[in-house]
Amino acid sequence: MTEMKSSIMVIFGASGDLAHIKIFPALYSLWEDGFFPDKFFIVGFARTDMDDETFRKTVFSALNVNCRKKPISEDEFLNFSKHVFYLTSKYDDGSSYDKLGGFIESKAKEYNISKNVIYYLSTPPSVYINVIDGIKNANLTSYEYKGENFSRIVIEKPFGYDYESAKNLNSKILSVFKEEEVYRIDHYLGKETVQNIFAFRFSNAIFEPIWNNKFIDHIQISSLESIGVGFRAGYFDKAGIIRDMMQNHMMQLLASVAIEPPAIFDADDIRNEKAKLLKSIRPLSLNDVKNFTVRGQYDRGTLDNKPVISYKEEDGIPANSTTDTYVALKLFIDNYRWAGVPFYLRSGKRLKKHKTEIAVYFKKLPYSLYGKDGIEKIKQNSIIITIQPNEGISINFGAKAPGFKVDIEPVNMVFNYKSSFKLTPPDAYERLIYDIILGDQTLFARYDDTLIAWQFITSIINGWSKTETPVFPNYEAGSWGPEEADGLINADGRNWNNA
Ligand code: NDP
Ligand code: BG6
């Protein structure tokens, strides 16, 4: 196993939400499980005026709400907190970066460690350029490749706003860091169930031979949430589901289920295959955008027997917002494996059920031995990969119901993580941060797959700007989404898996 090197993680925007909800809980769990390198230090860099102790207190409170391993006692936390520091700093102020440089030097000297530094950008994207310039101008990457040292940069989503801005951001990052030092986070890739798609496909002999257009009728990828926009109105109203979910998580799920087997299981080979797959998505013409995409925005409705407000009534959302909180689309992958197989993708907020799944439907029987009526009754075989909740995989087929009559009923063979492994899978951020410290880029988006995904998504956004915006809201909170989304799939004689 690759050894984890002593290092220093700098968290820009450490006073914020993500740091407290995801990053520190993941770091704490890794530390508690003994996955930290021998000498590892975390330093928060943000404007909010705090000293180390005050910052540690905010981390402690957050861990007790958000950590997989809660409750955490003060004694346990005390040992962890010796690794945690804070520098009150400004993102556009050279002296703040000099101070950071001084901190790195002093820790390296005091503990006799190499200057291995991980820069984690957990600020709003508007601050990224200042931070990258600050790091560069203060020569804080100059340690790289001297002896064994490394410097790495971690970028959160959203990675750009459209194709052009993503390209510019890439160029900016790559003017300071090398691609092998860049970790673009898509937290879906850190989910156990998403990693298991590869294991399911490539470590079993029985599935790959049928994983193609000869046997598969169509594939549905759904990421449905019952929560609304929450406290992220400012960000979400500019992004919409198309940028928030489709460009990143949904494209990564699509790539995971559809790529060719890589030559070897390493970061480059997997990401080469992903880029190749995403490049094969058939571009959508303006007409396709009209016919193959559906946008929605939620209205008032009922969820868990409680009334909920409409998107436009949410705190911070303009009353005339035309932002999409739901998107469904159909696409084709023009390659030998998938030619002719439609992929239906949908994602939205305030929907009836919280579930993320990939549903693979196999072709109908060519002929039924069970008579003319039987063929109508017999369901298509399917494999449902549930990413969350109730993580698992079910294979659905027909079986004869007991009795004197021939009656074929659908039955399921189910693999469920909890009952098979009796373990709660680690949070996606634990796995991703572990890999960042280790230096394994397999589960991170590369510059080219990010840009190819943006190219496809930007063509949809541009198409929408040339077509009439639907009258929003157009679906009730607590429903399965707009009727037009049913129309999209029903028109092909198929239905969404709303089980
Ligand atoms: P926050 O809005 O909480 O911002 C993080 C910190 O950045 C703040 O505490 C603040 O620190 C500083 N900051 C905020 N706004 C500005 C500004 N306009 N100019 C300068 N500094 C600012 O963001 P999150 O923590 O929610 O998210 C961080 C990153 O992670 C973002 O890119 C976000 O898109 C991404 N992300 C967040 C998720 C979440 O659930 N929160 C999920 C997935 C990705 P200070 O004022 O102390 O400097
Ligand atoms: C984030 C999106 O990336 O993913 C959120 O910004 C969304 O809008 C979230 O709610 C969903 O993640 P998960 O892990 O809860 O499926």
XYZ file of C-alpha atoms and ligand atoms in Angstrom:
563
model
C 0.000 0.000 0.000
C 1.210 3.497 -0.836
C 2.457 5.279 2.238
C 0.720 8.476 3.361
C 3.282 11.211 3.700
C 3.379 13.788 6.437
C 1.638 16.842 5.098
C -0.118 20.120 5.788
C -3.641 20.788 4.548
C -4.638 24.413 4.083
C -8.408 24.938 3.985
C -9.370 28.236 2.365
C -12.857 29.269 3.537
C -12.412 27.143 6.654
C -15.032 29.173 8.538
C -17.713 28.033 6.075
C -20.396 25.410 5.719
C -18.622 22.783 3.693
C -15.597 22.761 5.991
C -17.825 22.143 9.009
C -20.391 19.828 7.400
C -18.105 17.615 5.312
C -14.370 18.317 5.401
C -13.697 18.263 9.160
C -16.037 15.326 9.850
C -14.163 13.378 7.177
C -10.766 14.403 8.547
C -11.806 13.458 12.079
C -13.078 10.029 10.987
C -9.835 9.367 9.101
C -7.813 10.405 12.131
C -9.875 8.218 14.460
C -9.549 5.230 12.145
C -5.776 5.664 12.178
C -5.583 6.757 8.530
C -3.722 10.000 9.167
C -0.080 10.200 8.247
C 2.223 10.369 11.263
C 2.520 14.095 11.115
C -0.428 15.887 9.605
C -1.554 19.467 10.184
C -4.652 21.315 9.116
C -4.702 25.075 8.917
C -7.840 27.102 8.288
C -7.413 30.253 6.174
C -10.384 32.645 6.184
C -11.367 36.228 6.948
C -13.453 35.616 10.071
C -11.399 36.768 13.009
C -10.613 33.763 15.229
C -7.693 32.274 17.108
C -6.828 28.560 17.067
C -8.929 27.804 20.151
C -12.055 29.576 18.904
C -11.772 27.832 15.553
C -11.300 24.447 17.232
C -14.497 25.059 19.197
C -16.468 25.632 15.980
C -15.016 22.401 14.609
C -15.891 20.480 17.765
C -19.529 21.627 17.657
C -19.766 20.753 13.968
C -18.307 17.282 14.501
C -20.911 16.500 17.092
C -23.638 17.232 14.554
C -22.117 15.996 11.309
C -19.580 13.290 12.060
C -20.327 9.632 11.348
C -18.682 8.835 14.667
C -20.612 11.174 16.956
C -20.876 11.826 19.848
C -17.284 12.893 20.310
C -15.996 13.540 23.797
C -13.884 16.570 24.647
C -10.985 14.275 25.568
C -11.050 12.516 22.208
C -11.282 15.843 20.415
C -8.368 17.309 22.360
C -5.910 14.923 20.680
C -7.312 15.612 17.236
C -7.377 19.365 17.809
C -3.587 19.414 18.302
C -3.443 19.009 14.515
C -5.774 21.971 13.847
C -4.775 25.644 13.457
C -6.299 28.822 12.083
C -4.957 31.952 10.399
C -7.221 34.979 10.096
C -6.411 36.036 6.540
C -7.612 37.843 3.448
C -7.841 36.090 0.097
C -6.480 39.057 -1.874
C -3.747 40.121 0.505
C -0.144 39.105 -0.144
C 0.852 39.361 3.513
C -1.755 36.688 4.411
C 0.009 34.255 2.075
C 3.394 35.218 3.508
C 1.969 34.396 6.938
C 0.780 31.059 5.554
C 4.240 30.411 4.107
C 5.696 31.141 7.553
C 3.283 28.660 9.137
C 4.280 25.933 6.649
C 7.993 26.610 7.232
C 7.644 26.562 10.990
C 5.677 23.290 11.078
C 8.125 21.664 8.687
C 11.030 22.716 10.890
C 9.420 21.939 14.232
C 8.381 18.421 13.200
C 11.207 17.768 10.789
C 8.864 17.029 7.872
C 8.884 17.764 4.156
C 6.811 20.670 2.927
C 4.011 18.596 1.417
C 1.053 20.926 1.114
C -2.559 20.340 0.093
C -4.496 23.503 -0.760
C -8.232 22.894 -0.371
C -10.401 25.619 -1.934
C -13.584 25.604 0.095
C -14.646 29.152 -0.720
C -17.229 30.363 -3.216
C -15.763 30.095 -6.758
C -15.548 33.900 -7.016
C -12.543 33.699 -4.661
C -10.625 30.935 -6.502
C -8.592 33.267 -8.725
C -7.411 35.364 -5.781
C -6.351 32.245 -3.909
C -4.497 30.711 -6.854
C -2.702 34.021 -7.481
C -1.929 34.359 -3.777
C -0.364 30.893 -3.656
C 1.638 31.593 -6.784
C 2.857 35.059 -5.822
C 4.010 33.889 -2.409
C 5.898 30.993 -4.047
C 3.949 28.468 -2.038
C 4.182 25.816 -4.736
C 7.907 26.157 -5.102
C 8.405 23.146 -2.831
C 7.081 20.796 -5.508
C 9.304 18.127 -6.952
C 12.231 19.117 -4.798
C 13.149 15.872 -3.231
C 9.967 14.113 -2.227
C 7.780 17.141 -1.670
C 4.422 17.729 -3.276
C 1.834 20.461 -3.515
C -1.749 19.639 -4.478
C -4.852 21.698 -5.063
C -8.414 20.582 -4.363
C -11.255 22.335 -6.181
C -14.877 22.025 -5.157
C -17.820 22.105 -7.457
C -19.189 24.021 -9.276
C -16.214 23.851 -11.616
C -17.111 26.831 -13.815
C -20.491 28.144 -14.908
C -20.397 26.986 -18.501
C -17.905 25.611 -21.025
C -15.953 28.869 -21.456
C -15.679 29.681 -17.756
C -14.652 26.092 -16.948
C -11.975 26.312 -19.643
C -10.681 29.596 -18.211
C -10.650 28.210 -14.684
C -8.740 25.162 -15.912
C -6.153 27.362 -17.624
C -5.755 29.432 -14.476
C -5.236 26.371 -12.285
C -2.890 24.744 -14.769
C -0.796 27.897 -14.997
C 0.220 27.252 -11.368
C -0.322 23.517 -10.773
C 0.289 20.475 -12.948
C -2.714 18.306 -13.836
C -1.323 15.523 -11.622
C -1.559 17.940 -8.691
C -5.202 18.908 -9.288
C -8.077 17.181 -7.478
C -11.484 18.264 -8.857
C -14.079 17.012 -6.427
C -17.273 15.312 -7.537
C -18.388 13.767 -4.274
C -20.528 11.162 -6.083
C -17.305 9.473 -7.135
C -16.428 9.002 -3.475
C -19.646 7.114 -2.761
C -19.098 3.398 -2.150
C -22.032 2.520 -4.372
C -20.644 4.492 -7.305
C -17.271 2.769 -6.949
C -19.133 -0.502 -6.806
C -20.483 0.037 -10.334
C -16.985 -0.759 -11.612
C -16.642 -3.744 -9.298
C -20.052 -5.042 -10.391
C -19.221 -4.687 -14.064
C -15.549 -5.616 -14.113
C -15.148 -8.196 -11.361
C -17.966 -10.504 -12.459
C -17.934 -12.641 -15.560
C -21.691 -12.737 -16.015
C -22.643 -9.094 -16.561
C -20.155 -7.624 -19.027
C -21.102 -9.939 -21.932
C -24.682 -8.613 -21.810
C -23.747 -4.978 -21.077
C -24.397 -3.663 -24.574
C -26.987 -2.800 -27.205
C -27.634 -6.434 -28.104
C -29.207 -7.093 -24.712
C -29.959 -3.731 -23.125
C -33.101 -1.870 -24.141
C -32.475 1.373 -22.269
C -30.904 2.811 -19.121
C -32.435 5.270 -16.654
C -30.320 7.358 -14.299
C -32.281 9.160 -11.602
C -31.095 11.388 -8.800
C -34.202 12.509 -6.998
C -34.294 14.553 -3.826
C -37.175 15.440 -1.560
C -35.294 18.379 -0.018
C -35.694 21.831 -1.499
C -33.104 24.476 -2.180
C -32.302 24.868 1.545
C -29.923 27.642 2.541
C -28.096 27.746 -0.770
C -30.532 29.995 -2.638
C -27.883 32.473 -3.805
C -25.796 29.761 -5.403
C -28.622 27.526 -6.640
C -30.724 30.174 -8.346
C -27.769 30.958 -10.625
C -26.980 27.290 -11.253
C -30.233 25.321 -11.520
C -30.282 21.532 -11.564
C -28.667 21.485 -14.990
C -25.405 22.872 -13.570
C -25.807 21.677 -9.979
C -26.405 17.978 -10.748
C -26.444 17.208 -14.480
C -23.059 18.600 -15.478
C -21.195 16.748 -12.775
C -22.812 13.966 -10.716
C -25.156 12.717 -13.464
C -22.465 12.773 -16.161
C -20.123 10.856 -13.845
C -22.816 8.244 -13.141
C -23.431 7.942 -16.861
C -19.730 7.480 -17.517
C -19.392 4.901 -14.734
C -22.166 2.708 -16.066
C -21.207 3.017 -19.724
C -17.401 3.177 -20.073
C -15.316 0.463 -21.665
C -13.167 -1.600 -19.294
C -9.893 0.260 -18.755
C -6.645 -1.515 -19.687
C -5.532 -1.279 -16.078
C -7.328 0.032 -13.032
C -5.516 3.291 -12.567
C -6.387 6.967 -12.596
C -5.224 7.667 -16.123
C -6.765 4.646 -17.796
C -10.128 5.091 -16.100
C -10.207 8.775 -16.886
C -9.165 8.129 -20.496
C -12.147 5.799 -20.846
C -14.465 8.335 -19.240
C -13.341 11.090 -21.564
C -13.805 8.752 -24.551
C -17.300 7.844 -23.409
C -18.396 11.427 -22.773
C -17.028 12.414 -26.180
C -19.335 9.817 -27.739
C -22.515 11.455 -26.433
C -24.434 12.550 -29.500
C -24.571 16.379 -29.552
C -28.089 17.795 -29.243
C -29.351 20.058 -32.030
C -31.768 22.860 -31.139
C -34.590 20.556 -32.180
C -33.248 17.787 -29.937
C -33.060 20.230 -27.041
C -36.769 20.930 -27.616
C -37.713 17.275 -27.923
C -35.252 15.512 -25.613
C -35.087 17.830 -22.589
C -37.660 18.868 -19.992
C -37.241 21.584 -17.383
C -39.281 21.965 -14.241
C -39.632 24.120 -11.179
C -41.484 23.103 -8.044
C -44.724 24.584 -6.848
C -46.231 24.329 -3.397
C -47.163 20.822 -2.402
C -47.073 18.229 0.343
C -44.160 16.118 1.534
C -44.331 13.717 4.476
C -47.858 14.982 5.050
C -46.584 18.506 5.578
C -47.267 21.454 3.289
C -44.162 22.879 1.607
C -43.681 26.184 -0.172
C -42.906 26.703 -3.835
C -39.384 27.389 -5.127
C -40.231 31.037 -5.775
C -41.329 31.436 -2.164
C -38.049 30.079 -0.748
C -35.809 32.499 1.162
C -33.548 34.395 -1.235
C -35.246 33.250 -4.459
C -36.656 36.018 -6.682
C -40.426 35.782 -7.180
C -39.924 35.713 -10.961
C -37.134 33.104 -11.006
C -37.000 30.894 -14.097
C -34.393 28.546 -12.626
C -34.853 24.817 -13.174
C -35.212 22.658 -10.057
C -35.843 19.587 -12.226
C -34.372 18.366 -15.509
C -35.061 15.226 -17.510
C -33.293 14.409 -20.733
C -32.708 11.685 -23.261
C -29.358 11.089 -24.884
C -27.595 8.572 -27.093
C -24.023 7.368 -26.985
C -22.705 6.862 -30.477
C -20.257 4.012 -30.090
C -20.198 0.290 -30.866
C -21.448 -0.754 -27.450
C -24.345 1.676 -27.031
C -25.526 2.671 -30.515
C -29.324 2.865 -30.467
C -29.728 2.520 -26.681
C -31.469 5.550 -25.154
C -30.233 6.843 -21.802
C -32.854 8.739 -19.825
C -31.516 11.023 -17.075
C -33.560 12.936 -14.505
C -32.749 14.905 -11.410
C -34.750 17.272 -9.286
C -35.600 18.697 -5.907
C -38.765 18.464 -3.820
C -39.776 15.178 -5.396
C -41.883 12.405 -3.943
C -38.977 10.185 -3.022
C -35.294 10.527 -2.223
C -33.422 8.061 -4.377
C -30.441 7.884 -6.674
C -30.337 4.858 -8.902
C -29.284 3.451 -12.224
C -31.918 1.198 -13.755
C -30.756 -1.025 -16.589
C -33.615 -2.531 -18.595
C -33.026 -5.521 -20.818
C -34.752 -6.204 -24.125
C -38.154 -7.789 -24.158
C -38.464 -11.504 -24.859
C -38.280 -12.166 -28.585
C -41.005 -14.761 -28.174
C -42.996 -16.065 -25.206
C -43.510 -19.747 -24.666
C -46.273 -18.772 -22.293
C -48.727 -17.711 -24.926
C -49.886 -14.526 -26.456
C -51.149 -13.128 -23.159
C -48.019 -14.097 -21.301
C -45.691 -11.943 -23.322
C -47.627 -8.840 -22.303
C -47.518 -9.824 -18.653
C -43.879 -10.800 -18.458
C -41.832 -7.812 -17.348
C -38.535 -6.824 -18.904
C -35.571 -8.069 -16.860
C -33.809 -5.269 -15.089
C -30.863 -4.550 -12.839
C -31.381 -1.700 -10.424
C -28.251 -0.220 -8.895
C -29.338 1.833 -5.898
C -26.754 4.459 -5.105
C -28.764 5.761 -2.111
C -30.595 5.218 0.209
C -30.827 1.431 0.869
C -27.598 1.028 -1.075
C -27.546 -2.167 -3.063
C -28.272 -3.923 -6.329
C -31.321 -5.917 -7.349
C -31.747 -8.218 -10.308
C -35.322 -8.581 -11.397
C -36.667 -11.499 -13.357
C -39.785 -13.598 -13.835
C -40.570 -16.758 -11.851
C -43.474 -19.159 -11.897
C -45.799 -18.458 -9.019
C -46.623 -21.658 -7.109
C -49.866 -23.306 -8.206
C -51.403 -25.386 -10.948
C -51.690 -22.464 -13.355
C -48.728 -21.078 -15.237
C -48.359 -17.611 -13.808
C -45.121 -15.687 -14.287
C -44.545 -13.089 -11.594
C -41.680 -10.582 -11.252
C -39.269 -11.408 -8.402
C -36.045 -9.766 -7.153
C -32.654 -11.027 -6.097
C -31.310 -8.373 -3.810
C -27.829 -7.494 -2.610
C -27.953 -4.947 0.182
C -24.801 -3.365 1.618
C -26.026 -3.252 5.182
C -27.105 -6.871 5.404
C -24.170 -8.265 3.389
C -21.334 -6.282 4.924
C -22.846 -5.183 8.263
C -20.974 -1.911 7.922
C -21.986 1.673 7.364
C -20.021 2.808 4.330
C -17.709 5.779 4.980
C -18.896 9.172 3.823
C -17.800 10.059 0.289
C -15.606 12.885 1.632
C -13.665 10.455 3.822
C -12.676 8.407 0.815
C -11.900 11.443 -1.326
C -9.779 13.196 1.306
C -7.975 9.920 2.005
C -7.123 9.678 -1.708
C -6.012 13.307 -1.858
C -3.550 12.773 0.998
C -2.407 9.545 -0.631
C -2.111 11.146 -4.080
C -4.548 8.920 -5.980
C -6.538 10.801 -8.637
C -8.737 7.899 -9.775
C -11.885 9.280 -8.150
C -11.415 12.861 -9.348
C -12.554 14.525 -12.534
C -9.835 15.310 -15.066
C -9.695 18.567 -17.065
C -10.907 16.915 -20.267
C -13.916 15.027 -18.899
C -14.987 18.184 -17.066
C -14.831 20.200 -20.278
C -16.519 17.556 -22.439
C -19.387 17.340 -19.943
C -19.648 21.136 -19.975
C -19.733 21.174 -23.777
C -22.797 18.908 -23.794
C -24.544 20.745 -20.939
C -23.755 24.178 -22.375
C -25.409 23.162 -25.650
C -28.584 22.450 -23.669
C -28.388 25.731 -21.747
C -27.830 27.625 -25.014
C -30.726 25.740 -26.629
C -32.999 26.717 -23.747
C -32.014 30.366 -24.190
C -33.347 30.155 -27.762
C -36.618 28.452 -26.858
C -39.555 29.584 -24.811
C -39.187 29.097 -21.051
C -41.945 26.825 -19.735
C -44.491 28.387 -17.450
C -43.017 27.797 -14.004
C -43.868 26.316 -11.564
C -44.879 23.205 -13.449
C -44.742 20.427 -10.862
C -46.084 20.062 -7.380
C -43.664 19.509 -4.510
C -44.055 15.884 -3.487
C -44.811 14.681 -7.029
C -42.529 12.819 -9.454
C -41.830 15.981 -11.474
C -43.473 17.648 -14.476
C -45.908 15.684 -16.640
C -43.751 16.511 -19.664
C -40.978 14.360 -18.159
C -43.324 11.371 -18.211
C -44.209 12.330 -21.773
C -40.501 12.242 -22.729
C -40.122 8.574 -21.824
C -43.727 7.426 -22.415
C -43.448 8.605 -26.037
C -40.917 5.789 -26.532
C -43.249 3.227 -24.937
C -41.302 3.223 -21.659
C -41.891 4.402 -18.090
C -39.747 5.892 -15.334
C -38.997 3.494 -12.541
C -41.000 5.200 -9.804
C -40.908 2.240 -7.425
P -19.681 29.312 2.150
O -20.590 30.252 1.468
O -20.004 28.834 3.524
O -18.243 29.976 2.102
C -17.096 29.425 2.718
C -16.287 30.550 3.318
O -15.783 31.357 2.272
C -17.097 31.470 4.209
O -17.141 31.026 5.535
C -16.353 32.773 4.088
O -15.283 32.780 4.998
C -15.773 32.717 2.709
N -16.624 33.485 1.787
C -17.911 33.374 1.544
N -18.343 34.248 0.620
C -17.267 34.951 0.281
C -17.054 35.984 -0.636
N -18.023 36.486 -1.384
N -15.818 36.484 -0.740
C -14.825 35.990 -0.004
N -14.990 34.982 0.887
C -16.185 34.475 1.021
O -19.460 28.106 1.166
P -19.548 26.563 1.450
O -18.678 26.254 2.604
O -20.969 26.169 1.468
O -18.948 25.969 0.110
C -17.591 26.073 -0.232
C -17.389 25.537 -1.629
O -17.840 24.194 -1.683
C -18.192 26.279 -2.692
O -17.472 26.288 -3.878
C -19.444 25.415 -2.847
O -20.020 25.554 -4.106
C -18.859 24.035 -2.666
N -19.826 23.050 -2.200
C -20.540 23.261 -1.061
C -21.446 22.310 -0.630
C -22.223 22.499 0.647
O -23.019 21.634 0.967
N -22.020 23.578 1.380
C -21.669 21.054 -1.390
C -20.825 20.913 -2.552
C -19.939 21.889 -2.912
P -14.680 34.129 5.569
O -15.700 35.208 5.456
O -14.349 33.773 6.990
O -13.487 34.365 4.742
C -24.551 18.645 -4.321
C -25.565 19.592 -4.872
O -23.429 18.584 -5.151
O -25.131 17.355 -4.256
C -26.801 19.621 -3.992
O -24.996 20.895 -4.903
C -27.347 18.224 -3.840
O -27.793 20.443 -4.558
C -26.251 17.287 -3.386
O -28.375 18.273 -2.865
C -26.722 15.859 -3.387
O -25.738 15.069 -2.810
P -26.118 13.719 -2.080
O -24.810 13.153 -1.682
O -26.991 14.107 -0.926
O -26.849 12.917 -3.088
